[in-house]
């Protein structure tokens, strides 16, 4: 079983970017932790970082042919991308939304996720663990 992880824009800058909010860990460290947990849970994890909205939509659209679920941190697109929301809504496989920070404890414009209503669920505010909790949730869901 294969699971696709999509990191949205600016997440490649983790470790240097607003470390008071996002922490000191890097994207490579998140991906390594996901690989390790994937091995434990006996699933194959493929992670990609994409800055463009169109590229993200294409990946979501094609994912059903290869992957059983998607874990996505849409980053800033979370709050306004109808294109990504439509891609998620039209996707044949479950999509789990994750955020490093607690988006509800930040600026008001971050309180709204246009993705959440079409995702299976959302994990927000647990730092790197949001991704790992998202992966566990995806695997549990697929086993049912
Ligand atoms: C984020 C939260 C978003 O509001 C922000 O634009 C990001 C990262 C998070 O993981 O906490 O880039 O998705």
mmCIF file with all atom_site columns, N, CA and C in Angstrom, residues 27-62:
data_model
loop_
_atom_site.group_PDB
_atom_site.id
_atom_site.type_symbol
_atom_site.label_atom_id
_atom_site.label_alt_id
_atom_site.label_comp_id
_atom_site.label_asym_id
_atom_site.label_entity_id
_atom_site.label_seq_id
_atom_site.pdbx_PDB_ins_code
_atom_site.Cartn_x
_atom_site.Cartn_y
_atom_site.Cartn_z
_atom_site.occupancy
_atom_site.B_iso_or_equiv
_atom_site.pdbx_formal_charge
_atom_site.auth_seq_id
_atom_site.auth_comp_id
_atom_site.auth_asym_id
_atom_site.auth_atom_id
_atom_site.pdbx_PDB_model_num
ATOM 1   N N  . UNK A 1 27 ? 12.296 19.964 6.483   1.00 0.00 ? 27 UNK A N  1
ATOM 2   C CA . UNK A 1 27 ? 11.408 19.102 5.696   1.00 0.00 ? 27 UNK A CA 1
ATOM 3   C C  . UNK A 1 27 ? 12.018 17.703 5.565   1.00 0.00 ? 27 UNK A C  1
ATOM 4   N N  . UNK A 1 28 ? 13.333 17.649 5.417   1.00 0.00 ? 28 UNK A N  1
ATOM 5   C CA . UNK A 1 28 ? 14.013 16.345 5.292   1.00 0.00 ? 28 UNK A CA 1
ATOM 6   C C  . UNK A 1 28 ? 13.810 15.518 6.572   1.00 0.00 ? 28 UNK A C  1
ATOM 7   N N  . UNK A 1 29 ? 13.775 16.186 7.713   1.00 0.00 ? 29 UNK A N  1
ATOM 8   C CA . UNK A 1 29 ? 13.548 15.454 8.977   1.00 0.00 ? 29 UNK A CA 1
ATOM 9   C C  . UNK A 1 29 ? 12.110 14.931 9.066   1.00 0.00 ? 29 UNK A C  1
ATOM 10  N N  . UNK A 1 30 ? 11.164 15.722 8.575   1.00 0.00 ? 30 UNK A N  1
ATOM 11  C CA . UNK A 1 30 ? 9.765  15.230 8.553   1.00 0.00 ? 30 UNK A CA 1
ATOM 12  C C  . UNK A 1 30 ? 9.690  14.012 7.648   1.00 0.00 ? 30 UNK A C  1
ATOM 13  N N  . UNK A 1 31 ? 10.300 14.126 6.454   1.00 0.00 ? 31 UNK A N  1
ATOM 14  C CA . UNK A 1 31 ? 10.228 13.016 5.499   1.00 0.00 ? 31 UNK A CA 1
ATOM 15  C C  . UNK A 1 31 ? 10.905 11.759 6.054   1.00 0.00 ? 31 UNK A C  1
ATOM 16  N N  . UNK A 1 32 ? 12.008 11.941 6.781   1.00 0.00 ? 32 UNK A N  1
ATOM 17  C CA . UNK A 1 32 ? 12.697 10.779 7.378   1.00 0.00 ? 32 UNK A CA 1
ATOM 18  C C  . UNK A 1 32 ? 11.803 10.133 8.445   1.00 0.00 ? 32 UNK A C  1
ATOM 19  N N  . UNK A 1 33 ? 11.128 10.951 9.248   1.00 0.00 ? 33 UNK A N  1
ATOM 20  C CA . UNK A 1 33 ? 10.235 10.418 10.288  1.00 0.00 ? 33 UNK A CA 1
ATOM 21  C C  . UNK A 1 33 ? 9.050  9.691  9.643   1.00 0.00 ? 33 UNK A C  1
ATOM 22  N N  . UNK A 1 34 ? 8.552  10.228 8.523   1.00 0.00 ? 34 UNK A N  1
ATOM 23  C CA . UNK A 1 34 ? 7.441  9.576  7.813   1.00 0.00 ? 34 UNK A CA 1
ATOM 24  C C  . UNK A 1 34 ? 7.882  8.227  7.238   1.00 0.00 ? 34 UNK A C  1
ATOM 25  N N  . UNK A 1 35 ? 9.102  8.196  6.698   1.00 0.00 ? 35 UNK A N  1
ATOM 26  C CA . UNK A 1 35 ? 9.635  6.934  6.144   1.00 0.00 ? 35 UNK A CA 1
ATOM 27  C C  . UNK A 1 35 ? 9.723  5.885  7.240   1.00 0.00 ? 35 UNK A C  1
ATOM 28  N N  . UNK A 1 36 ? 10.244 6.309  8.404   1.00 0.00 ? 36 UNK A N  1
ATOM 29  C CA . UNK A 1 36 ? 10.427 5.378  9.533   1.00 0.00 ? 36 UNK A CA 1
ATOM 30  C C  . UNK A 1 36 ? 9.066  4.832  9.997   1.00 0.00 ? 36 UNK A C  1
ATOM 31  N N  . UNK A 1 37 ? 8.097  5.732  10.164  1.00 0.00 ? 37 UNK A N  1
ATOM 32  C CA . UNK A 1 37 ? 6.773  5.286  10.596  1.00 0.00 ? 37 UNK A CA 1
ATOM 33  C C  . UNK A 1 37 ? 6.120  4.421  9.511   1.00 0.00 ? 37 UNK A C  1
ATOM 34  N N  . UNK A 1 38 ? 6.325  4.790  8.259   1.00 0.00 ? 38 UNK A N  1
ATOM 35  C CA . UNK A 1 38 ? 5.785  3.998  7.152   1.00 0.00 ? 38 UNK A CA 1
ATOM 36  C C  . UNK A 1 38 ? 6.294  2.555  7.222   1.00 0.00 ? 38 UNK A C  1
ATOM 37  N N  . UNK A 1 39 ? 7.588  2.395  7.520   1.00 0.00 ? 39 UNK A N  1
ATOM 38  C CA . UNK A 1 39 ? 8.149  1.038  7.632   1.00 0.00 ? 39 UNK A CA 1
ATOM 39  C C  . UNK A 1 39 ? 7.489  0.270  8.768   1.00 0.00 ? 39 UNK A C  1
ATOM 40  N N  . UNK A 1 40 ? 7.317  0.969  9.915   1.00 0.00 ? 40 UNK A N  1
ATOM 41  C CA . UNK A 1 40 ? 6.668  0.326  11.069  1.00 0.00 ? 40 UNK A CA 1
ATOM 42  C C  . UNK A 1 40 ? 5.249  -0.115 10.736  1.00 0.00 ? 40 UNK A C  1
ATOM 43  N N  . UNK A 1 41 ? 4.533  0.756  9.993   1.00 0.00 ? 41 UNK A N  1
ATOM 44  C CA . UNK A 1 41 ? 3.122  0.476  9.680   1.00 0.00 ? 41 UNK A CA 1
ATOM 45  C C  . UNK A 1 41 ? 2.968  -0.350 8.405   1.00 0.00 ? 41 UNK A C  1
ATOM 46  N N  . UNK A 1 42 ? 4.111  -0.666 7.794   1.00 0.00 ? 42 UNK A N  1
ATOM 47  C CA . UNK A 1 42 ? 4.144  -1.488 6.580   1.00 0.00 ? 42 UNK A CA 1
ATOM 48  C C  . UNK A 1 42 ? 3.396  -0.849 5.403   1.00 0.00 ? 42 UNK A C  1
ATOM 49  N N  . UNK A 1 43 ? 3.660  0.441  5.215   1.00 0.00 ? 43 UNK A N  1
ATOM 50  C CA . UNK A 1 43 ? 3.147  1.131  4.027   1.00 0.00 ? 43 UNK A CA 1
ATOM 51  C C  . UNK A 1 43 ? 4.309  1.880  3.387   1.00 0.00 ? 43 UNK A C  1
ATOM 52  N N  . UNK A 1 44 ? 4.197  2.076  2.077   1.00 0.00 ? 44 UNK A N  1
ATOM 53  C CA . UNK A 1 44 ? 5.224  2.827  1.363   1.00 0.00 ? 44 UNK A CA 1
ATOM 54  C C  . UNK A 1 44 ? 4.807  4.303  1.337   1.00 0.00 ? 44 UNK A C  1
ATOM 55  N N  . UNK A 1 45 ? 5.712  5.169  1.738   1.00 0.00 ? 45 UNK A N  1
ATOM 56  C CA . UNK A 1 45 ? 5.385  6.598  1.772   1.00 0.00 ? 45 UNK A CA 1
ATOM 57  C C  . UNK A 1 45 ? 6.231  7.335  0.736   1.00 0.00 ? 45 UNK A C  1
ATOM 58  N N  . UNK A 1 46 ? 5.543  8.113  -0.122  1.00 0.00 ? 46 UNK A N  1
ATOM 59  C CA . UNK A 1 46 ? 6.269  8.957  -1.086  1.00 0.00 ? 46 UNK A CA 1
ATOM 60  C C  . UNK A 1 46 ? 5.913  10.403 -0.749  1.00 0.00 ? 46 UNK A C  1
ATOM 61  N N  . UNK A 1 47 ? 6.942  11.243 -0.540  1.00 0.00 ? 47 UNK A N  1
ATOM 62  C CA . UNK A 1 47 ? 6.677  12.639 -0.193  1.00 0.00 ? 47 UNK A CA 1
ATOM 63  C C  . UNK A 1 47 ? 7.192  13.566 -1.289  1.00 0.00 ? 47 UNK A C  1
ATOM 64  N N  . UNK A 1 48 ? 6.370  14.571 -1.624  1.00 0.00 ? 48 UNK A N  1
ATOM 65  C CA . UNK A 1 48 ? 6.785  15.583 -2.610  1.00 0.00 ? 48 UNK A CA 1
ATOM 66  C C  . UNK A 1 48 ? 6.493  16.968 -2.040  1.00 0.00 ? 48 UNK A C  1
ATOM 67  N N  . UNK A 1 49 ? 7.342  17.921 -2.405  1.00 0.00 ? 49 UNK A N  1
ATOM 68  C CA . UNK A 1 49 ? 7.090  19.320 -2.032  1.00 0.00 ? 49 UNK A CA 1
ATOM 69  C C  . UNK A 1 49 ? 6.827  20.093 -3.311  1.00 0.00 ? 49 UNK A C  1
ATOM 70  N N  . UNK A 1 50 ? 5.688  20.759 -3.371  1.00 0.00 ? 50 UNK A N  1
ATOM 71  C CA . UNK A 1 50 ? 5.302  21.474 -4.590  1.00 0.00 ? 50 UNK A CA 1
ATOM 72  C C  . UNK A 1 50 ? 4.853  22.883 -4.235  1.00 0.00 ? 50 UNK A C  1
ATOM 73  N N  . UNK A 1 51 ? 5.423  23.867 -4.934  1.00 0.00 ? 51 UNK A N  1
ATOM 74  C CA . UNK A 1 51 ? 5.074  25.253 -4.628  1.00 0.00 ? 51 UNK A CA 1
ATOM 75  C C  . UNK A 1 51 ? 3.838  25.716 -5.399  1.00 0.00 ? 51 UNK A C  1
ATOM 76  N N  . UNK A 1 52 ? 3.586  25.104 -6.549  1.00 0.00 ? 52 UNK A N  1
ATOM 77  C CA . UNK A 1 52 ? 2.532  25.624 -7.432  1.00 0.00 ? 52 UNK A CA 1
ATOM 78  C C  . UNK A 1 52 ? 1.181  24.958 -7.215  1.00 0.00 ? 52 UNK A C  1
ATOM 79  N N  . UNK A 1 53 ? 0.152  25.781 -7.269  1.00 0.00 ? 53 UNK A N  1
ATOM 80  C CA . UNK A 1 53 ? -1.225 25.293 -7.100  1.00 0.00 ? 53 UNK A CA 1
ATOM 81  C C  . UNK A 1 53 ? -1.587 24.272 -8.188  1.00 0.00 ? 53 UNK A C  1
ATOM 82  N N  . UNK A 1 54 ? -1.215 24.590 -9.444  1.00 0.00 ? 54 UNK A N  1
ATOM 83  C CA . UNK A 1 54 ? -1.533 23.699 -10.557 1.00 0.00 ? 54 UNK A CA 1
ATOM 84  C C  . UNK A 1 54 ? -0.842 22.353 -10.426 1.00 0.00 ? 54 UNK A C  1
ATOM 85  N N  . UNK A 1 55 ? 0.422  22.390 -10.000 1.00 0.00 ? 55 UNK A N  1
ATOM 86  C CA . UNK A 1 55 ? 1.180  21.135 -9.823  1.00 0.00 ? 55 UNK A CA 1
ATOM 87  C C  . UNK A 1 55 ? 0.522  20.271 -8.742  1.00 0.00 ? 55 UNK A C  1
ATOM 88  N N  . UNK A 1 56 ? 0.072  20.932 -7.676  1.00 0.00 ? 56 UNK A N  1
ATOM 89  C CA . UNK A 1 56 ? -0.578 20.194 -6.575  1.00 0.00 ? 56 UNK A CA 1
ATOM 90  C C  . UNK A 1 56 ? -1.875 19.559 -7.078  1.00 0.00 ? 56 UNK A C  1
ATOM 91  N N  . UNK A 1 57 ? -2.662 20.323 -7.842  1.00 0.00 ? 57 UNK A N  1
ATOM 92  C CA . UNK A 1 57 ? -3.915 19.782 -8.393  1.00 0.00 ? 57 UNK A CA 1
ATOM 93  C C  . UNK A 1 57 ? -3.640 18.566 -9.277  1.00 0.00 ? 57 UNK A C  1
ATOM 94  N N  . UNK A 1 58 ? -2.594 18.657 -10.118 1.00 0.00 ? 58 UNK A N  1
ATOM 95  C CA . UNK A 1 58 ? -2.248 17.537 -11.016 1.00 0.00 ? 58 UNK A CA 1
ATOM 96  C C  . UNK A 1 58 ? -1.887 16.292 -10.222 1.00 0.00 ? 58 UNK A C  1
ATOM 97  N N  . UNK A 1 59 ? -1.063 16.467 -9.176  1.00 0.00 ? 59 UNK A N  1
ATOM 98  C CA . UNK A 1 59 ? -0.663 15.323 -8.342  1.00 0.00 ? 59 UNK A CA 1
ATOM 99  C C  . UNK A 1 59 ? -1.874 14.671 -7.690  1.00 0.00 ? 59 UNK A C  1
ATOM 100 N N  . UNK A 1 60 ? -2.776 15.511 -7.170  1.00 0.00 ? 60 UNK A N  1
ATOM 101 C CA . UNK A 1 60 ? -3.976 14.974 -6.505  1.00 0.00 ? 60 UNK A CA 1
ATOM 102 C C  . UNK A 1 60 ? -4.822 14.209 -7.527  1.00 0.00 ? 60 UNK A C  1
ATOM 103 N N  . UNK A 1 61 ? -4.968 14.788 -8.705  1.00 0.00 ? 61 UNK A N  1
ATOM 104 C CA . UNK A 1 61 ? -5.783 14.166 -9.751  1.00 0.00 ? 61 UNK A CA 1
ATOM 105 C C  . UNK A 1 61 ? -5.249 12.821 -10.211 1.00 0.00 ? 61 UNK A C  1
ATOM 106 N N  . UNK A 1 62 ? -3.918 12.690 -10.243 1.00 0.00 ? 62 UNK A N  1
ATOM 107 C CA . UNK A 1 62 ? -3.309 11.450 -10.742 1.00 0.00 ? 62 UNK A CA 1
ATOM 108 C C  . UNK A 1 62 ? -3.098 10.419 -9.630  1.00 0.00 ? 62 UNK A C  1
#
